[in-house]
Amino acid sequence: MSATERSGGSTALAAGLGLLALLAAAGSLVIGRDGGGPTFGFGGPELAETIVREIRLPRTLLALLVGGTLGLCGAALQGLLRNPLAEPGLLGASSGAAFGAVVMFYFGFAGASSLLLPLGAVAGSLLALAVLYALAGRRGDFLTIVLAGIAINALAAALTSLALNFAPSPYAALEILFWMLGSLADRSLAHVYLALPLMVPGWLLVVAAARGLDALTLGEDTARSLGFDPKRTQALVIGGTALAVGAAVAVTGVVGFIGLVVPHLLRGAVGQHPSRLLLPSFLGGALLATLADIAIRLLPPGPELKLGVVTALLGAPFFLHLVMRSSARDGSAP
Amino acid sequence: MQRPITPTSRARAPLAAAFAAVSLVATASAASLPKVASINLCADQHVLALADPEQILTVSWLAADAEESLLAHEAQRHTLNYGTAEEILKLAPDVVLAGTYTSPFTRTMLRRLGFNVVELEPEASIADIERNVRIVADVVGQPARGERLVVELREGVRALEARRPARRVGAVIVRPGGFTVGADSLADELLRLAGLANVAAERGLDRWGSLSMEALLRSAPDLIVLTGYRASQPSLANAVLEHPALESLGATHRTVTVHTALWACGLPRSIEAASVLQQAVLE
């Protein structure tokens, strides 16, 4: 298949995914959950307006934005590290953000304003990034980044557990735990306004690295000879991911699996060029997160399931199927 | 009504009118009392104890679970919620009761939507119970009922104080997961109220410390207080309670089980936990 055909496939795929994401978003506005299960009616027109505008709209927007962010950053990181296991959580952005949130909760700031908790998360994500740079930024080789990311993740997880140990009440510990599984329940437009100004520059930084990522598929030395500075590409992707994922974790908690699975699902359709994977991964992530959030509302009565749990439940079987199909085909994992 | 008036019915007429007037007044006052929604287990139980059933629009699903709630039977008559803003919005309550640890997102959302959200701090002492009873009683417009519960609670406290054991009895609470309850907690105050010494508090642990099996054995308590929480359902946390060391300790020491719902939330009835403990020591 020629490069132009691939490129055309990528555009068609993006259009299809975008359409599906819009349909899913429309569904998400209509389907509610009244404690006992899905509801499609609204009650009176005034109540319907309030429910859609104040509760379901922010929820739907955040599903699209957070899912898109995770898909986009996952695709970029897999390209940057040339490792199919890369995902936003790998850099410590997610766990750093979660730690920031937990600290806010532990010191009781979260009670003062529900926006302080997210701000703590952004600070944690940026701190994790700063440490990553201090450890590995100057050397710039990708193995060091992966190892540093693993160390930062372990440190952030340990610090989070430490904070939990000191939490003044078991109820607080439980809240934090639930928060770390990711949820979109009862977020408001204020959370959209908080996350979006950080997400958009993050996306732009990642997208600015697209050509550099393509060059990197040929190897660092070749990329350099083509005029792309691997360190600049790396700075763009890591900085963009920290901003966008930090903002995402800030408002929804840690939602796993989207960043890992979505680029994999789509790579077969667009080929090996990381740049062509970015937009489809963004839209695919938005679609998966929205579908997962709808699935939560279709489940039988009970307390609401966490978004991170559902994305893993939906994503993992797909992922396994893909791994098994491709290993049956060519005897190697994708 | 155009029925002919017989002598007997004429005699009853004023009485019936009086009854009608009384019931009219009653319905009028019930209608003017605030309608409440509660999204927190502890707040649920305060509301169920203090408000008229007609005032209660919804309580959380945990309140209807007998493992969690002392008023599960009463809760089952009401609409149950799972603590999301959309459920509350549709019921349009005058007041929403939440805990300070209820999802901050839901609390903020409900305030944004214009609801009066009252938050209850968890009860860490009997004084906290009195405070929360009065808060909820005021919120639901039943202050007299609240004062009655506070008076009863204080009578219960005096009765327990009068029956304290003469000798020192060291007790330790063993919660699932190897946790205990130290100083600065409701369970600690209830223990002391019953006349027992909380070994964990004496060892410097505060509210929710963990006590290793070894520390438990070395503290050599006279009484082991187990909290039976979902004992029939398997969990790692409950497996700790089946530790052979604990069982052998139970063979030589007195063991008493206090239902978790009795003191997980601080309620006027929580002092029943203290009388269960006192009973176990005095027997």
PDB file of N, CA and C in Angstrom, chain B residues 135-200:
ATOM      1  N   ILE B 135     -27.848  19.816  64.890  1.00  0.00           N
ATOM      2  CA  ILE B 135     -27.793  20.387  63.535  1.00  0.00           C
ATOM      3  C   ILE B 135     -28.907  19.814  62.668  1.00  0.00           C
ATOM      4  N   VAL B 136     -29.000  18.470  62.672  1.00  0.00           N
ATOM      5  CA  VAL B 136     -30.006  17.829  61.815  1.00  0.00           C
ATOM      6  C   VAL B 136     -31.408  18.163  62.299  1.00  0.00           C
ATOM      7  N   ALA B 137     -31.615  18.198  63.624  1.00  0.00           N
ATOM      8  CA  ALA B 137     -32.940  18.524  64.164  1.00  0.00           C
ATOM      9  C   ALA B 137     -33.360  19.919  63.707  1.00  0.00           C
ATOM     10  N   ASP B 138     -32.444  20.868  63.725  1.00  0.00           N
ATOM     11  CA  ASP B 138     -32.756  22.220  63.260  1.00  0.00           C
ATOM     12  C   ASP B 138     -33.061  22.222  61.769  1.00  0.00           C
ATOM     13  N   VAL B 139     -32.237  21.500  61.019  1.00  0.00           N
ATOM     14  CA  VAL B 139     -32.408  21.465  59.564  1.00  0.00           C
ATOM     15  C   VAL B 139     -33.774  20.913  59.165  1.00  0.00           C
ATOM     16  N   VAL B 140     -34.213  19.864  59.857  1.00  0.00           N
ATOM     17  CA  VAL B 140     -35.494  19.252  59.481  1.00  0.00           C
ATOM     18  C   VAL B 140     -36.663  19.888  60.238  1.00  0.00           C
ATOM     19  N   GLY B 141     -36.381  20.916  61.032  1.00  0.00           N
ATOM     20  CA  GLY B 141     -37.448  21.631  61.736  1.00  0.00           C
ATOM     21  C   GLY B 141     -38.065  20.835  62.867  1.00  0.00           C
ATOM     22  N   GLN B 142     -37.270  19.979  63.521  1.00  0.00           N
ATOM     23  CA  GLN B 142     -37.765  19.188  64.656  1.00  0.00           C
ATOM     24  C   GLN B 142     -36.845  19.377  65.863  1.00  0.00           C
ATOM     25  N   PRO B 143     -36.635  20.639  66.285  1.00  0.00           N
ATOM     26  CA  PRO B 143     -35.678  20.863  67.378  1.00  0.00           C
ATOM     27  C   PRO B 143     -36.070  20.155  68.682  1.00  0.00           C
ATOM     28  N   ALA B 144     -37.388  20.063  68.948  1.00  0.00           N
ATOM     29  CA  ALA B 144     -37.814  19.424  70.203  1.00  0.00           C
ATOM     30  C   ALA B 144     -37.397  17.961  70.217  1.00  0.00           C
ATOM     31  N   ARG B 145     -37.576  17.294  69.076  1.00  0.00           N
ATOM     32  CA  ARG B 145     -37.186  15.893  68.967  1.00  0.00           C
ATOM     33  C   ARG B 145     -35.685  15.740  69.205  1.00  0.00           C
ATOM     34  N   GLY B 146     -34.927  16.681  68.659  1.00  0.00           N
ATOM     35  CA  GLY B 146     -33.477  16.660  68.827  1.00  0.00           C
ATOM     36  C   GLY B 146     -33.094  16.788  70.286  1.00  0.00           C
ATOM     37  N   GLU B 147     -33.735  17.762  70.981  1.00  0.00           N
ATOM     38  CA  GLU B 147     -33.413  17.947  72.412  1.00  0.00           C
ATOM     39  C   GLU B 147     -33.761  16.711  73.211  1.00  0.00           C
ATOM     40  N   ARG B 148     -34.876  16.056  72.830  1.00  0.00           N
ATOM     41  CA  ARG B 148     -35.278  14.842  73.559  1.00  0.00           C
ATOM     42  C   ARG B 148     -34.201  13.770  73.394  1.00  0.00           C
ATOM     43  N   LEU B 149     -33.687  13.619  72.169  1.00  0.00           N
ATOM     44  CA  LEU B 149     -32.641  12.613  71.937  1.00  0.00           C
ATOM     45  C   LEU B 149     -31.375  12.947  72.715  1.00  0.00           C
ATOM     46  N   VAL B 150     -31.037  14.243  72.785  1.00  0.00           N
ATOM     47  CA  VAL B 150     -29.843  14.648  73.531  1.00  0.00           C
ATOM     48  C   VAL B 150     -30.014  14.338  75.016  1.00  0.00           C
ATOM     49  N   VAL B 151     -31.212  14.642  75.545  1.00  0.00           N
ATOM     50  CA  VAL B 151     -31.478  14.352  76.966  1.00  0.00           C
ATOM     51  C   VAL B 151     -31.369  12.853  77.233  1.00  0.00           C
ATOM     52  N   GLU B 152     -31.958  12.041  76.348  1.00  0.00           N
ATOM     53  CA  GLU B 152     -31.895  10.586  76.520  1.00  0.00           C
ATOM     54  C   GLU B 152     -30.456  10.091  76.468  1.00  0.00           C
ATOM     55  N   LEU B 153     -29.686  10.689  75.533  1.00  0.00           N
ATOM     56  CA  LEU B 153     -28.279  10.302  75.398  1.00  0.00           C
ATOM     57  C   LEU B 153     -27.536  10.581  76.707  1.00  0.00           C
ATOM     58  N   ARG B 154     -27.793  11.763  77.283  1.00  0.00           N
ATOM     59  CA  ARG B 154     -27.097  12.127  78.529  1.00  0.00           C
ATOM     60  C   ARG B 154     -27.517  11.223  79.678  1.00  0.00           C
ATOM     61  N   GLU B 155     -28.812  10.838  79.691  1.00  0.00           N
ATOM     62  CA  GLU B 155     -29.267   9.899  80.733  1.00  0.00           C
ATOM     63  C   GLU B 155     -28.529   8.573  80.578  1.00  0.00           C
ATOM     64  N   GLY B 156     -28.391   8.142  79.337  1.00  0.00           N
ATOM     65  CA  GLY B 156     -27.683   6.891  79.061  1.00  0.00           C
ATOM     66  C   GLY B 156     -26.242   6.959  79.526  1.00  0.00           C
ATOM     67  N   VAL B 157     -25.601   8.108  79.286  1.00  0.00           N
ATOM     68  CA  VAL B 157     -24.211   8.299  79.704  1.00  0.00           C
ATOM     69  C   VAL B 157     -24.101   8.199  81.224  1.00  0.00           C
ATOM     70  N   ARG B 158     -25.039   8.869  81.948  1.00  0.00           N
ATOM     71  CA  ARG B 158     -25.005   8.822  83.422  1.00  0.00           C
ATOM     72  C   ARG B 158     -25.204   7.398  83.938  1.00  0.00           C
ATOM     73  N   ALA B 159     -26.113   6.652  83.277  1.00  0.00           N
ATOM     74  CA  ALA B 159     -26.372   5.275  83.706  1.00  0.00           C
ATOM     75  C   ALA B 159     -25.109   4.431  83.550  1.00  0.00           C
ATOM     76  N   LEU B 160     -24.377   4.667  82.448  1.00  0.00           N
ATOM     77  CA  LEU B 160     -23.146   3.901  82.221  1.00  0.00           C
ATOM     78  C   LEU B 160     -22.091   4.276  83.255  1.00  0.00           C
ATOM     79  N   GLU B 161     -21.990   5.556  83.549  1.00  0.00           N
ATOM     80  CA  GLU B 161     -20.986   6.024  84.514  1.00  0.00           C
ATOM     81  C   GLU B 161     -21.239   5.422  85.891  1.00  0.00           C
ATOM     82  N   ALA B 162     -22.519   5.233  86.204  1.00  0.00           N
ATOM     83  CA  ALA B 162     -22.867   4.707  87.522  1.00  0.00           C
ATOM     84  C   ALA B 162     -22.493   3.240  87.663  1.00  0.00           C
ATOM     85  N   ARG B 163     -22.329   2.559  86.561  1.00  0.00           N
ATOM     86  CA  ARG B 163     -22.115   1.100  86.624  1.00  0.00           C
ATOM     87  C   ARG B 163     -20.691   0.698  86.265  1.00  0.00           C
ATOM     88  N   ARG B 164     -19.765   1.655  86.250  1.00  0.00           N
ATOM     89  CA  ARG B 164     -18.402   1.336  85.854  1.00  0.00           C
ATOM     90  C   ARG B 164     -17.789   0.273  86.760  1.00  0.00           C
ATOM     91  N   PRO B 165     -17.024  -0.653  86.175  1.00  0.00           N
ATOM     92  CA  PRO B 165     -16.376  -1.671  87.010  1.00  0.00           C
ATOM     93  C   PRO B 165     -15.337  -1.031  87.932  1.00  0.00           C
ATOM     94  N   ALA B 166     -15.170  -1.616  89.149  1.00  0.00           N
ATOM     95  CA  ALA B 166     -14.277  -1.029  90.139  1.00  0.00           C
ATOM     96  C   ALA B 166     -12.811  -1.230  89.738  1.00  0.00           C
ATOM     97  N   ARG B 167     -12.484  -2.428  89.256  1.00  0.00           N
ATOM     98  CA  ARG B 167     -11.081  -2.721  88.928  1.00  0.00           C
ATOM     99  C   ARG B 167     -10.733  -2.203  87.524  1.00  0.00           C
ATOM    100  N   ARG B 168      -9.448  -2.104  87.225  1.00  0.00           N
ATOM    101  CA  ARG B 168      -9.006  -1.672  85.919  1.00  0.00           C
ATOM    102  C   ARG B 168      -9.169  -2.820  84.920  1.00  0.00           C
ATOM    103  N   VAL B 169      -9.840  -2.565  83.831  1.00  0.00           N
ATOM    104  CA  VAL B 169      -9.991  -3.565  82.773  1.00  0.00           C
ATOM    105  C   VAL B 169      -9.397  -2.984  81.493  1.00  0.00           C
ATOM    106  N   GLY B 170      -8.327  -3.595  81.017  1.00  0.00           N
ATOM    107  CA  GLY B 170      -7.700  -3.133  79.778  1.00  0.00           C
ATOM    108  C   GLY B 170      -8.394  -3.792  78.594  1.00  0.00           C
ATOM    109  N   ALA B 171      -8.783  -2.995  77.613  1.00  0.00           N
ATOM    110  CA  ALA B 171      -9.457  -3.552  76.439  1.00  0.00           C
ATOM    111  C   ALA B 171      -8.758  -3.086  75.181  1.00  0.00           C
ATOM    112  N   VAL B 172      -8.825  -3.902  74.162  1.00  0.00           N
ATOM    113  CA  VAL B 172      -8.289  -3.493  72.880  1.00  0.00           C
ATOM    114  C   VAL B 172      -9.308  -3.850  71.798  1.00  0.00           C
ATOM    115  N   ILE B 173      -9.510  -2.908  70.886  1.00  0.00           N
ATOM    116  CA  ILE B 173     -10.450  -3.141  69.794  1.00  0.00           C
ATOM    117  C   ILE B 173      -9.673  -3.703  68.615  1.00  0.00           C
ATOM    118  N   VAL B 174     -10.147  -4.815  68.068  1.00  0.00           N
ATOM    119  CA  VAL B 174      -9.507  -5.382  66.886  1.00  0.00           C
ATOM    120  C   VAL B 174     -10.479  -5.259  65.723  1.00  0.00           C
ATOM    121  N   ARG B 175     -10.114  -4.388  64.790  1.00  0.00           N
ATOM    122  CA  ARG B 175     -10.967  -4.201  63.618  1.00  0.00           C
ATOM    123  C   ARG B 175     -10.410  -5.021  62.464  1.00  0.00           C
ATOM    124  N   PRO B 176     -11.262  -5.349  61.492  1.00  0.00           N
ATOM    125  CA  PRO B 176     -10.769  -6.086  60.333  1.00  0.00           C
ATOM    126  C   PRO B 176      -9.567  -5.377  59.716  1.00  0.00           C
ATOM    127  N   GLY B 177      -8.621  -6.133  59.207  1.00  0.00           N
ATOM    128  CA  GLY B 177      -7.450  -5.532  58.584  1.00  0.00           C
ATOM    129  C   GLY B 177      -6.345  -5.252  59.574  1.00  0.00           C
ATOM    130  N   GLY B 178      -6.515  -5.669  60.842  1.00  0.00           N
ATOM    131  CA  GLY B 178      -5.464  -5.460  61.826  1.00  0.00           C
ATOM    132  C   GLY B 178      -5.433  -4.043  62.358  1.00  0.00           C
ATOM    133  N   PHE B 179      -6.546  -3.327  62.216  1.00  0.00           N
ATOM    134  CA  PHE B 179      -6.606  -1.967  62.732  1.00  0.00           C
ATOM    135  C   PHE B 179      -7.213  -1.980  64.125  1.00  0.00           C
ATOM    136  N   THR B 180      -6.870  -0.967  64.860  1.00  0.00           N
ATOM    137  CA  THR B 180      -7.484  -0.799  66.161  1.00  0.00           C
ATOM    138  C   THR B 180      -8.021   0.615  66.234  1.00  0.00           C
ATOM    139  N   VAL B 181      -8.540   0.999  67.377  1.00  0.00           N
ATOM    140  CA  VAL B 181      -9.028   2.356  67.538  1.00  0.00           C
ATOM    141  C   VAL B 181      -8.332   2.961  68.738  1.00  0.00           C
ATOM    142  N   GLY B 182      -7.595   4.042  68.521  1.00  0.00           N
ATOM    143  CA  GLY B 182      -6.854   4.680  69.595  1.00  0.00           C
ATOM    144  C   GLY B 182      -7.589   5.865  70.177  1.00  0.00           C
ATOM    145  N   ALA B 183      -6.827   6.801  70.746  1.00  0.00           N
ATOM    146  CA  ALA B 183      -7.401   7.960  71.405  1.00  0.00           C
ATOM    147  C   ALA B 183      -8.108   8.856  70.401  1.00  0.00           C
ATOM    148  N   ASP B 184      -8.872   9.832  70.919  1.00  0.00           N
ATOM    149  CA  ASP B 184      -9.427  10.860  70.080  1.00  0.00           C
ATOM    150  C   ASP B 184     -10.469  10.314  69.113  1.00  0.00           C
ATOM    151  N   SER B 185     -11.221   9.313  69.566  1.00  0.00           N
ATOM    152  CA  SER B 185     -12.221   8.716  68.692  1.00  0.00           C
ATOM    153  C   SER B 185     -13.461   8.403  69.515  1.00  0.00           C
ATOM    154  N   LEU B 186     -14.560   8.204  68.808  1.00  0.00           N
ATOM    155  CA  LEU B 186     -15.807   7.877  69.494  1.00  0.00           C
ATOM    156  C   LEU B 186     -15.683   6.546  70.227  1.00  0.00           C
ATOM    157  N   ALA B 187     -15.078   5.546  69.543  1.00  0.00           N
ATOM    158  CA  ALA B 187     -14.965   4.224  70.168  1.00  0.00           C
ATOM    159  C   ALA B 187     -14.151   4.308  71.455  1.00  0.00           C
ATOM    160  N   ASP B 188     -13.107   5.138  71.470  1.00  0.00           N
ATOM    161  CA  ASP B 188     -12.291   5.317  72.664  1.00  0.00           C
ATOM    162  C   ASP B 188     -13.127   5.918  73.789  1.00  0.00           C
ATOM    163  N   GLU B 189     -13.929   6.923  73.460  1.00  0.00           N
ATOM    164  CA  GLU B 189     -14.755   7.548  74.499  1.00  0.00           C
ATOM    165  C   GLU B 189     -15.784   6.557  75.033  1.00  0.00           C
ATOM    166  N   LEU B 190     -16.349   5.744  74.131  1.00  0.00           N
ATOM    167  CA  LEU B 190     -17.334   4.758  74.562  1.00  0.00           C
ATOM    168  C   LEU B 190     -16.692   3.712  75.469  1.00  0.00           C
ATOM    169  N   LEU B 191     -15.456   3.344  75.121  1.00  0.00           N
ATOM    170  CA  LEU B 191     -14.719   2.375  75.934  1.00  0.00           C
ATOM    171  C   LEU B 191     -14.523   2.928  77.349  1.00  0.00           C
ATOM    172  N   ARG B 192     -14.064   4.185  77.419  1.00  0.00           N
ATOM    173  CA  ARG B 192     -13.816   4.802  78.728  1.00  0.00           C
ATOM    174  C   ARG B 192     -15.118   5.015  79.490  1.00  0.00           C
ATOM    175  N   LEU B 193     -16.168   5.321  78.736  1.00  0.00           N
ATOM    176  CA  LEU B 193     -17.485   5.497  79.351  1.00  0.00           C
ATOM    177  C   LEU B 193     -17.924   4.202  80.021  1.00  0.00           C
ATOM    178  N   ALA B 194     -17.629   3.089  79.374  1.00  0.00           N
ATOM    179  CA  ALA B 194     -17.988   1.787  79.936  1.00  0.00           C
ATOM    180  C   ALA B 194     -17.094   1.446  81.130  1.00  0.00           C
ATOM    181  N   GLY B 195     -16.059   2.255  81.352  1.00  0.00           N
ATOM    182  CA  GLY B 195     -15.177   2.008  82.489  1.00  0.00           C
ATOM    183  C   GLY B 195     -13.965   1.177  82.115  1.00  0.00           C
ATOM    184  N   LEU B 196     -13.683   1.063  80.822  1.00  0.00           N
ATOM    185  CA  LEU B 196     -12.541   0.261  80.374  1.00  0.00           C
ATOM    186  C   LEU B 196     -11.373   1.169  80.010  1.00  0.00           C
ATOM    187  N   ALA B 197     -10.185   0.608  80.047  1.00  0.00           N
ATOM    188  CA  ALA B 197      -9.005   1.354  79.604  1.00  0.00           C
ATOM    189  C   ALA B 197      -8.659   0.898  78.197  1.00  0.00           C
ATOM    190  N   ASN B 198      -8.511   1.840  77.288  1.00  0.00           N
ATOM    191  CA  ASN B 198      -8.183   1.502  75.900  1.00  0.00           C
ATOM    192  C   ASN B 198      -6.670   1.317  75.778  1.00  0.00           C
ATOM    193  N   VAL B 199      -6.265   0.061  75.659  1.00  0.00           N
ATOM    194  CA  VAL B 199      -4.839  -0.257  75.634  1.00  0.00           C
ATOM    195  C   VAL B 199      -4.138   0.444  74.466  1.00  0.00           C
ATOM    196  N   ALA B 200      -4.807   0.482  73.325  1.00  0.00           N
ATOM    197  CA  ALA B 200      -4.201   1.110  72.139  1.00  0.00           C
ATOM    198  C   ALA B 200      -3.943   2.595  72.374  1.00  0.00           C
TER     199      ALA B 200
END
